[in-house]
Short mmCIF file of C-alpha atoms and ligand atoms in Angstrom, two decimals:
data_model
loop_
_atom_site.label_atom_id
_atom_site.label_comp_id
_atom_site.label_asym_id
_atom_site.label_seq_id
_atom_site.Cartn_x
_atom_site.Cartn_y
_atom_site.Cartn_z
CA UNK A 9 -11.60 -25.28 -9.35
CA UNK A 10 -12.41 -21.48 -9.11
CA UNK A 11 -13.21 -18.44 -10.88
CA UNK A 12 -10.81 -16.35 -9.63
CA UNK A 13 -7.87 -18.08 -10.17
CA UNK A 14 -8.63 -19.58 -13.75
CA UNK A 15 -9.35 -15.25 -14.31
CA UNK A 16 -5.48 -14.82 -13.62
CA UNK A 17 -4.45 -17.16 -15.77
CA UNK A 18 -6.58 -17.03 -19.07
CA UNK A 19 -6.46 -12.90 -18.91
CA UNK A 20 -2.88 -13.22 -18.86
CA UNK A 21 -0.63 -13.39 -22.38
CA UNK A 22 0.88 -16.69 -23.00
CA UNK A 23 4.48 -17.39 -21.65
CA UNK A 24 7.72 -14.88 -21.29
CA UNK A 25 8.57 -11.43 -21.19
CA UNK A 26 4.58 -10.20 -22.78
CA UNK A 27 3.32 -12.28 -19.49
CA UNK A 28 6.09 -9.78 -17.53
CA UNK A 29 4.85 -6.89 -19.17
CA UNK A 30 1.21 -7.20 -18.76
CA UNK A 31 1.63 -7.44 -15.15
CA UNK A 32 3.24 -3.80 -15.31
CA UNK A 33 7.08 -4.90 -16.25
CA UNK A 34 9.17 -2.40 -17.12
CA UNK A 35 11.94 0.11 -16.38
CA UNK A 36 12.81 1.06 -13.48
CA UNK A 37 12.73 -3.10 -12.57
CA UNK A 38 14.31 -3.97 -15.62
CA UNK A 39 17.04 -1.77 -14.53
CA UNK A 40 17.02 -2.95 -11.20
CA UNK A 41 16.83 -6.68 -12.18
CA UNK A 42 19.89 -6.67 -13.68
CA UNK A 43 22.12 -7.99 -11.31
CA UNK A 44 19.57 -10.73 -10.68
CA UNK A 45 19.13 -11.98 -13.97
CA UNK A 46 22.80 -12.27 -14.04
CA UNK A 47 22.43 -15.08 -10.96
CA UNK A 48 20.22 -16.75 -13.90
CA UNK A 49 16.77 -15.71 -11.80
CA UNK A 50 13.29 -14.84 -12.80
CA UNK A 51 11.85 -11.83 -12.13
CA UNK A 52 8.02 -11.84 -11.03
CA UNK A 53 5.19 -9.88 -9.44
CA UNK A 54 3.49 -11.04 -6.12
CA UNK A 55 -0.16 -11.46 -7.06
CA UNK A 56 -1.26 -13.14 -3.62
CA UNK A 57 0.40 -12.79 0.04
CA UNK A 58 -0.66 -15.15 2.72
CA UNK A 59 0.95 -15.43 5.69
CA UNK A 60 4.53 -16.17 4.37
CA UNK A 61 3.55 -17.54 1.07
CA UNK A 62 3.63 -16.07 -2.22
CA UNK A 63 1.83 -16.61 -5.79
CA UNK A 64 4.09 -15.11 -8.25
CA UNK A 65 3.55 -14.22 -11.81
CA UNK A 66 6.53 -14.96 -13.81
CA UNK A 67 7.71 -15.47 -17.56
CA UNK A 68 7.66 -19.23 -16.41
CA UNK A 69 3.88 -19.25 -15.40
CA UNK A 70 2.40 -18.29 -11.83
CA UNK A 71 4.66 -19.97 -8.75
CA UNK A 72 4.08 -20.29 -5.41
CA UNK A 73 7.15 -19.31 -3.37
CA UNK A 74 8.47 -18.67 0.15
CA UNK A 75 11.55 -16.47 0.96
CA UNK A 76 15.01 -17.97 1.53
CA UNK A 77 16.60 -18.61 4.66
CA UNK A 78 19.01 -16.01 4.06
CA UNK A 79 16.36 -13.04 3.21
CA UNK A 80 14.44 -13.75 6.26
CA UNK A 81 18.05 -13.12 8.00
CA UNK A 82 18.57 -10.01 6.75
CA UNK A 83 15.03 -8.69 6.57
CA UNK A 84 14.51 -9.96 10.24
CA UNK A 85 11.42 -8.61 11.99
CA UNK A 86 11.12 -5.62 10.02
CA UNK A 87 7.27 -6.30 8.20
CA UNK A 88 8.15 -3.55 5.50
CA UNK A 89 11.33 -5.39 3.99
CA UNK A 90 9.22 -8.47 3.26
CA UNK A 91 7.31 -9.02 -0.20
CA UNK A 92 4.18 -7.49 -0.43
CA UNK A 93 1.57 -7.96 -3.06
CA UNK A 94 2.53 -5.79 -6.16
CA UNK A 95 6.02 -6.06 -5.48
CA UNK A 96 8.84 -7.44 -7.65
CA UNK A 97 11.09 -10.01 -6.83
CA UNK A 98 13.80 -12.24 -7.66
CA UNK A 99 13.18 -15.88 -7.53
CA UNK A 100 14.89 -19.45 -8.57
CA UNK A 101 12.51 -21.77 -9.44
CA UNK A 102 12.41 -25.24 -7.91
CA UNK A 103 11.51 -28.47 -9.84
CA UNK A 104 8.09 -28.52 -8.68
CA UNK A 105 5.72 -25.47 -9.71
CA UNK A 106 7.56 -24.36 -6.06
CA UNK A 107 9.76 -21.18 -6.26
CA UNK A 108 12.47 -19.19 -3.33
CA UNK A 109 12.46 -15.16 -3.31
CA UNK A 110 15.55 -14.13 -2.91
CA UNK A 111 14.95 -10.51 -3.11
CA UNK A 112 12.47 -7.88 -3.63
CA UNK A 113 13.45 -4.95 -6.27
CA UNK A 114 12.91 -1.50 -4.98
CA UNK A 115 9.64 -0.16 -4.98
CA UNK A 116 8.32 2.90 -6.65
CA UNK A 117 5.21 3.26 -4.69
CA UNK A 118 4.03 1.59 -1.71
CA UNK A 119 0.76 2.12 0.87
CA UNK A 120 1.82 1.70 4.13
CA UNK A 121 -0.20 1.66 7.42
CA UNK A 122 1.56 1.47 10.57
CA UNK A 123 0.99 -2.76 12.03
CA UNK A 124 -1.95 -3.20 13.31
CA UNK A 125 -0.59 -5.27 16.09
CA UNK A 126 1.30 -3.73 19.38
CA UNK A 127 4.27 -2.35 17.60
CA UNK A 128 4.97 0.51 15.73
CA UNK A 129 6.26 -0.87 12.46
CA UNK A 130 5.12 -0.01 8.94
CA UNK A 131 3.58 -2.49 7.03
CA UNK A 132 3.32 -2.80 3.04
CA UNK A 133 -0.52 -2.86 1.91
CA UNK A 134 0.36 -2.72 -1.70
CA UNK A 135 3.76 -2.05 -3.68
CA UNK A 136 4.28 -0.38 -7.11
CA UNK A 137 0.82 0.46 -7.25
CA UNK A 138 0.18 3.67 -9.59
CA UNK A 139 -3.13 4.94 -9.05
CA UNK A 140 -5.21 5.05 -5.84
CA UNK A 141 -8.82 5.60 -5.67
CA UNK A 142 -9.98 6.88 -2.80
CA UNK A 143 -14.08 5.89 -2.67
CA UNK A 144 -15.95 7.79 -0.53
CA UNK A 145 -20.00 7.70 -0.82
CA UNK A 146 -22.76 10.57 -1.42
CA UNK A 147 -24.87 9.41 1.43
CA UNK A 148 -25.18 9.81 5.39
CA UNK A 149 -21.42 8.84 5.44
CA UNK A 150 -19.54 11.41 3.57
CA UNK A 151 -16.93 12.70 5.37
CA UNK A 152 -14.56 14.99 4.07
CA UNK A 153 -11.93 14.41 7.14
CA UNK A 154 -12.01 10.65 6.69
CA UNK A 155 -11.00 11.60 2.78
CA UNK A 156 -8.40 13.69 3.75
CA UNK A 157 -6.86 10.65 6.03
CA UNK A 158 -7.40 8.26 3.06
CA UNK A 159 -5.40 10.77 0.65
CA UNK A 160 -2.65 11.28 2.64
CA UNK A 161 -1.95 7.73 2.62
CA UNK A 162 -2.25 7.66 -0.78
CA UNK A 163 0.08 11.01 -1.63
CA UNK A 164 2.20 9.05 1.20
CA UNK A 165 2.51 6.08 -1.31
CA UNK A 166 3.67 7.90 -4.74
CA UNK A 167 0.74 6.77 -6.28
CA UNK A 168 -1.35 9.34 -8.25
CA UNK A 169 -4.39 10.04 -6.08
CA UNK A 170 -7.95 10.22 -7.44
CA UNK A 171 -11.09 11.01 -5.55
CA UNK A 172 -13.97 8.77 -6.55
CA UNK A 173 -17.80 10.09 -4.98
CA UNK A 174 -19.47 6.88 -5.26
CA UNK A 175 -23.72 6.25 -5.08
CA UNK A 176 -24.38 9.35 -7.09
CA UNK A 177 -27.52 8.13 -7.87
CA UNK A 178 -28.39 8.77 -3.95
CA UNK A 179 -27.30 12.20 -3.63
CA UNK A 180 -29.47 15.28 -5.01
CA UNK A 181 -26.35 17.94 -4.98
CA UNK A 182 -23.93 15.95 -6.67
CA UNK A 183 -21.97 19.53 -7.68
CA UNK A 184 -22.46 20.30 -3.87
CA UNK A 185 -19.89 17.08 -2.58
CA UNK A 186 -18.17 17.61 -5.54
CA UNK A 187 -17.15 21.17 -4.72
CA UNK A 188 -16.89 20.22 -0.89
CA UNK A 189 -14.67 17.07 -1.87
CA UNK A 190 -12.53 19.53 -4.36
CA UNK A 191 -11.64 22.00 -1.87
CA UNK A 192 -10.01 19.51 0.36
CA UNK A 193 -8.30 17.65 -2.73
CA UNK A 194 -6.35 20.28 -4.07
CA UNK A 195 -5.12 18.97 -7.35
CA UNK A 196 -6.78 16.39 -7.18
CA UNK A 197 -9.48 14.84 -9.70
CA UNK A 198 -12.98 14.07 -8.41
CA UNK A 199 -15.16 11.98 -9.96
CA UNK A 200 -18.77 11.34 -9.08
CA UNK A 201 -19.88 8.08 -10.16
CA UNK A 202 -22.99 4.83 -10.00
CA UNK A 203 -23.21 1.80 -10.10
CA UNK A 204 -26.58 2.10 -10.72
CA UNK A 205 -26.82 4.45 -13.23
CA UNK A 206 -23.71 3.80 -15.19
CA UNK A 207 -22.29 7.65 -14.83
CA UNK A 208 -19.03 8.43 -14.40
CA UNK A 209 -17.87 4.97 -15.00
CA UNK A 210 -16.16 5.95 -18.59
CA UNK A 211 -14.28 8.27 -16.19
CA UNK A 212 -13.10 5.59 -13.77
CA UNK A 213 -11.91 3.35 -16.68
CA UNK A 214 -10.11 6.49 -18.09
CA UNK A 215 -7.80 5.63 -15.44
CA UNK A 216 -7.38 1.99 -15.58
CA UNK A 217 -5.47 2.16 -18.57
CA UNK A 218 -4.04 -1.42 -19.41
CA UNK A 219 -0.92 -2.50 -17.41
CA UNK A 220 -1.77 0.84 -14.67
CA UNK A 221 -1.46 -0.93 -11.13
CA UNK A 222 -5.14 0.49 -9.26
CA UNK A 223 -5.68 0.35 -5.97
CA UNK A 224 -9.39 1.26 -4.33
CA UNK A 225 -9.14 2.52 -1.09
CA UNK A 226 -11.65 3.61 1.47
CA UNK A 227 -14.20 2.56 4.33
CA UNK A 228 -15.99 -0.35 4.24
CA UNK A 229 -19.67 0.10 2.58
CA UNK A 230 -18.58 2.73 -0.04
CA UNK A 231 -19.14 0.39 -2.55
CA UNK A 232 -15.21 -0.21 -3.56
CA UNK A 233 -16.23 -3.80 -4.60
CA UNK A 234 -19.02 -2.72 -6.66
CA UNK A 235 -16.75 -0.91 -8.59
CA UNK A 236 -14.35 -3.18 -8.88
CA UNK A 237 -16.52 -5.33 -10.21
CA UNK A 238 -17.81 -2.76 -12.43
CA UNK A 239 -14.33 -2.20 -13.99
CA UNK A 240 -14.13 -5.90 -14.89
CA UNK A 241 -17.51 -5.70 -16.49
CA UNK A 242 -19.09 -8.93 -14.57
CA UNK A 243 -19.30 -10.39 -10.88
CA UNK A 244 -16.20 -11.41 -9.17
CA UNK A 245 -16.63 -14.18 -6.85
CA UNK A 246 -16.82 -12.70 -3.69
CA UNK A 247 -14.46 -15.06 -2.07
CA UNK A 248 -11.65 -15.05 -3.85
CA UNK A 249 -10.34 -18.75 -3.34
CA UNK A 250 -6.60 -18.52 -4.22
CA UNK A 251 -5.21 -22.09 -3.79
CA UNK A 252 -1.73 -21.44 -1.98
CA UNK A 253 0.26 -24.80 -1.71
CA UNK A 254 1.81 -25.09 1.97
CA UNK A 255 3.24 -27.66 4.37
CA UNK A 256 -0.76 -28.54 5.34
CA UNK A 257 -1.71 -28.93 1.78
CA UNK A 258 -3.49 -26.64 -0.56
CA UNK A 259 -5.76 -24.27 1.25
CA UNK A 260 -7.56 -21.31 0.12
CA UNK A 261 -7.33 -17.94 1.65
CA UNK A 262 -9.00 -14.37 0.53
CA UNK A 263 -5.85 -12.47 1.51
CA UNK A 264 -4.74 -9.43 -0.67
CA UNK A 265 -4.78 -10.25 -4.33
CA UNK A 266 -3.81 -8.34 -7.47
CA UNK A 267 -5.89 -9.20 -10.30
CA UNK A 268 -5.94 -8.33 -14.33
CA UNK A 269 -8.90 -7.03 -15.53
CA UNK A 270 -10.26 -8.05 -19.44
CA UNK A 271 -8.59 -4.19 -20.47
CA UNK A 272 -5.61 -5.16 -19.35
CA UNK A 273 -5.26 -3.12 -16.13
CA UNK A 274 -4.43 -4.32 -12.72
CA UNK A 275 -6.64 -3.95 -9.58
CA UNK A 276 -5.35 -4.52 -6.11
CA UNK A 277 -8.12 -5.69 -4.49
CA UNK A 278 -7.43 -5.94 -0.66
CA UNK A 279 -9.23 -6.25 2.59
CA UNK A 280 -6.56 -4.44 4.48
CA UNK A 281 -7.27 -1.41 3.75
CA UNK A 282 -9.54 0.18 6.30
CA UNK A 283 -7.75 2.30 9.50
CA UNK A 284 -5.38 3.35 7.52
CA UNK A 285 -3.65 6.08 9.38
CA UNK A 286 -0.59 8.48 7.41
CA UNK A 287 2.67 7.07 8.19
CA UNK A 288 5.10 10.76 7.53
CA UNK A 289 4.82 14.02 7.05
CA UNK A 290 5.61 14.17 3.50
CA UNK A 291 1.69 12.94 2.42
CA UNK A 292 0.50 15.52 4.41
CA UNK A 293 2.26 18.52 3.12
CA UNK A 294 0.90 17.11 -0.96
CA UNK A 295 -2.75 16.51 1.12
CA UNK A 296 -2.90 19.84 2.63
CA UNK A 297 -1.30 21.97 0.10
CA UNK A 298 -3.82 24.76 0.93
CA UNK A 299 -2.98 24.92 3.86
CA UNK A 300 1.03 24.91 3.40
CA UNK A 301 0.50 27.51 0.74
CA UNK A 302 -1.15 29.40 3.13
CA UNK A 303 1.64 29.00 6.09
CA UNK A 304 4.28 30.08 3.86
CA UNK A 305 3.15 33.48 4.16
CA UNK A 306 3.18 33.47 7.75
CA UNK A 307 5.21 35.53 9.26
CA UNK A 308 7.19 33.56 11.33
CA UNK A 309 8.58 30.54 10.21
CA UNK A 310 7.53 28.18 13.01
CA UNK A 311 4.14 29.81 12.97
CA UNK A 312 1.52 27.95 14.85
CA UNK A 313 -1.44 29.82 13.49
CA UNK A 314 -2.22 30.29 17.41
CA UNK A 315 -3.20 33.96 16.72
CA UNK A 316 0.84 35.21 16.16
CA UNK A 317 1.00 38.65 14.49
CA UNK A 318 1.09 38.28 10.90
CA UNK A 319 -0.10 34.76 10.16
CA UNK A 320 -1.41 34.36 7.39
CA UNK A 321 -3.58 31.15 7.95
CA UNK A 322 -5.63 32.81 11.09
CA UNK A 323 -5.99 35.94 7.90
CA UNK A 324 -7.10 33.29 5.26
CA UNK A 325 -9.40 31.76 7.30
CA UNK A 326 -10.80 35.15 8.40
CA UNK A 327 -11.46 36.07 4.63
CA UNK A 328 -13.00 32.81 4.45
CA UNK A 329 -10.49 31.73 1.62
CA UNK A 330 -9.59 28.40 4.08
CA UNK A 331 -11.97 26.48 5.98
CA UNK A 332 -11.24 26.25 9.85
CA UNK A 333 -11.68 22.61 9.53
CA UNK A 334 -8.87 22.02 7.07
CA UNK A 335 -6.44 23.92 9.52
CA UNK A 336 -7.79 21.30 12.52
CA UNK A 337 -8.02 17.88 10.28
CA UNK A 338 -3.92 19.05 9.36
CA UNK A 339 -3.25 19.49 12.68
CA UNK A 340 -4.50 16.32 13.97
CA UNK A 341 -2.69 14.05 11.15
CA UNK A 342 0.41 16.01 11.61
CA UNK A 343 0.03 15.07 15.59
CA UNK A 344 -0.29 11.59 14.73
CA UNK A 345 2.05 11.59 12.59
CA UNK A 346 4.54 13.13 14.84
CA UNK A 347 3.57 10.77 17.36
CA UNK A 348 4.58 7.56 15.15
CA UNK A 349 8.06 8.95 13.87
CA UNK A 350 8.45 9.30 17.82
CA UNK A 351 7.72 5.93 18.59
CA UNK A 352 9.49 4.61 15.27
CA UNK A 353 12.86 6.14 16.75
CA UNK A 354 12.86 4.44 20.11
CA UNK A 355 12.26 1.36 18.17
CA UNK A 356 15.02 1.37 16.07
CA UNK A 357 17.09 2.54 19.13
CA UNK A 358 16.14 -0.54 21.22
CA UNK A 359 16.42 -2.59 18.18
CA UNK A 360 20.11 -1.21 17.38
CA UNK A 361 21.12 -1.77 20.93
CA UNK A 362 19.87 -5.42 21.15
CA UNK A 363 21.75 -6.14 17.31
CA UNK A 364 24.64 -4.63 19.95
CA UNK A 365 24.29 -7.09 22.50
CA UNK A 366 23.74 -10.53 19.76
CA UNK A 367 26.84 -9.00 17.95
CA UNK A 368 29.17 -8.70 21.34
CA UNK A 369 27.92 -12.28 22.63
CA UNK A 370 28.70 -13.64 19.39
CA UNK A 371 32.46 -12.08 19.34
CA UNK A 372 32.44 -13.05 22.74
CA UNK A 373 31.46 -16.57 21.70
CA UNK A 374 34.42 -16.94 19.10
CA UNK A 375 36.93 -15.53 21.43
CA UNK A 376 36.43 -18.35 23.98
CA UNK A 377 36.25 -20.93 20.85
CA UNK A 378 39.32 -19.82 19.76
CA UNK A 379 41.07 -19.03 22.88
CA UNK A 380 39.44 -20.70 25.50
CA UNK A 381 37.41 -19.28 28.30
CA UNK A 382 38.20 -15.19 29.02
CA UNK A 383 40.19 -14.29 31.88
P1 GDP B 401 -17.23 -2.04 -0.17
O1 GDP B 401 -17.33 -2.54 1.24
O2 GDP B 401 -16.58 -0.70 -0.22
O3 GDP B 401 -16.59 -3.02 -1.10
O4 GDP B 401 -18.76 -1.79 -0.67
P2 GDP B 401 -19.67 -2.69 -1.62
O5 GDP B 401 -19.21 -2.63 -3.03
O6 GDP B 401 -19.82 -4.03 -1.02
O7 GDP B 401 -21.07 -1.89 -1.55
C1 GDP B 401 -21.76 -1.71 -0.34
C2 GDP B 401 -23.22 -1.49 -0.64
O8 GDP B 401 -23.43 -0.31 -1.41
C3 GDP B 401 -23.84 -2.61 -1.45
O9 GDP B 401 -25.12 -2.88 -0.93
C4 GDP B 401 -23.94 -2.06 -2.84
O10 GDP B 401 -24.99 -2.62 -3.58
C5 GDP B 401 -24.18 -0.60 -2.59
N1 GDP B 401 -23.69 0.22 -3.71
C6 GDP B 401 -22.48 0.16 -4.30
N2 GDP B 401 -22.37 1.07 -5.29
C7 GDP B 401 -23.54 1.73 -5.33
C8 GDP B 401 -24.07 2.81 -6.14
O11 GDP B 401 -23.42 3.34 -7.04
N3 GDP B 401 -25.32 3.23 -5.86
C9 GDP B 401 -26.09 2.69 -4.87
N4 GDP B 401 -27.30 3.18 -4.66
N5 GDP B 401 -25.64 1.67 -4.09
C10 GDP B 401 -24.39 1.20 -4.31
ZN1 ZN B 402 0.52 31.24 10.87
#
């Protein structure tokens, strides 16, 4: 028996659609579902991922699924086009409590860090997810270039970023991070908050609002669990034994886990989150807004900000309006970033000419069934 699990289960509504809905169901899925339901499928939400396996919340009660045969044929070795936890999917459910995915609906939001194995390939943290905290601490180990990395993964997702100063209680000039963490949010809110004193936590929950997917990113230490726990209002276990059944038997694993809280909102709560790195440009331009509002006044379009006549970043930061450091901190992300849409094309070229070479051996294959071996 264990906590965690039994948490998923008595939190949620009994059976059918309310048990859909409380896990975030709703249009656009619906929409998108369509087709599916017309195949006579159920429609669920990944709640645990572990290598391969699935616990899915459905109308029918939480299964434990794998994909089909045919979906790991088409999604291949690409990480990204495999379910993630948060996602929706498709499923037929077999006699047991056993269930097959046979497709995941398109998602709305997704955090994505690039593998951290040897190849470049994006892989799905968290799908649909709708708000992202990004904790960062009032101690020795604020960092305000570590929180711009962390928000433009989030802005990279679709989710709504918002900037959470945790340990208050440690820090004497809270307005002082505040105002430091502001200027490189634009747009952004901050909240400074402890889980010590209690402050700020009616803002957190302000956020959390029942059937709102939450995600809490940032570095280990912050004190992400503390306020995860904090949201749910008591001590989750700190190993989160989800029973997964596989060929070996049941097992448990603390692999990335979505999980309702008593108000009715949904926390991702995963270990995977640490060197998380942008994946495109497009987070960065929503990170570093300042800084692109700034450029557009440049004078030249492809303006480096090098010291070219009439550039308007080199002038802000002159006046003082932009820090120096925001105008570095963009360039390195947009660098990196750079660097993995490089690498991500001469993957997908090798890739394409290898599906080249299966695809010719295969005609070539059918030719000689047919006709016997080629001249
Ligand atoms: P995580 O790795 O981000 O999940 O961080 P934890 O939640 O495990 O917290 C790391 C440490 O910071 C723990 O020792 C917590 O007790 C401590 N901590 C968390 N929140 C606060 C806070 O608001 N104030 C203070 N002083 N310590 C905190
Ligand atoms: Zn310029």
């Amino acid at each position: 028996m264990n906590a965690e699990r039994l948490t998923i289960a008595s939190s949620a509504p009994a059976e059918g659609l309310d048990r859909l809905v409380a896990f975030g169901w709703g249009e656009p899925f619906a929409a998108a579902f369509h087709a599916q339901a017309a195949l006579g499928r159920l429609a669920g939400r990944v709640v645990v991922e572990d290598r391969g396996r699935y616990l899915v919340e459905t109308s029918a009660g939480e299964l434990s699924a794998t994909v089909s045969g045919r979906f790991r044929f088409e999604a291949g070795a690409d990480p990204a086009g495999y379910p993630a936890v948060g996602d929706w999917v498709a499923l037929d459910r077999r006699d047991d409590d056993g269930a097959i995915i046979h497709a995941v609906l398109p998602r709305r939001t997704a955090i994505i860090r690039r593998d951290p194995g040897l190849r470049t390939a994006a892989q799905v943290l968290a799908a649909n997810v709708d708000v992202g905290l990004v904790v960062t601490s009032l101690n020795r180990d604020f960092n305000l270039r570590r929180l711009e990395r962390y928000l433009a993964v989030v802005w990279d997702s679709g989710a709504e970023p918002v900037v959470v100063l945790s340990k208050a209680d440690l820090a004497e000039d809270v307005a002082g991070f505040r105002a430091a963490a502001e200027a490189v949010a634009p747009g952004v809110p901050v909240l400074a908050v402890s889980a010590v004193d209690g402050r700020g936590m009616a803002d957190v929950h302000s956020w959390c609002a029942p059937r709102t997917t939450v995600v809490a990113i940032g570095s280990s230490g912050v004190g992400k669990s503390t306020l995860v726990n904090a949201l749910a209002g008591r001590q989750l276990q700190p190993v989160s034994a989800i029973r997964l059944d596989d060929d070996r038997g049941r097992h448990t694993t603390r692999r990335r886990h979505l999980l309702r809280l008593p108000d009715g909102a949904l926390v991702l709560d995963t270990p995977g989150m640490r060197e998380l790195a942008p994946w495109d440009a497009d987070g960065l331009a929503a990170s570093f807004a300042d800084v692109e509002a700034a450029a557009a006044n440049c004078r030249f379009a492809d303006c480096r900000h090098e010291g070219e006549p009439g550039c308007a970043v080199t002038a802000a930061i002159v006046s003082g309006e932009l820090d120096a450091a925001r105008l570095e901190a963009h360039r390195k992300l947009a660098r990196e970033a750079a660097h993995l849409e490089r690498r991500q094309d001469a993957l997908a070229r090798i890739e394409e000419r290898s599906r080249w070479k299966v695809i010719h051996k295969s005609v070539r294959r059918q030719m000689k069934d047919r006709y016997g071996e080629a001249p």
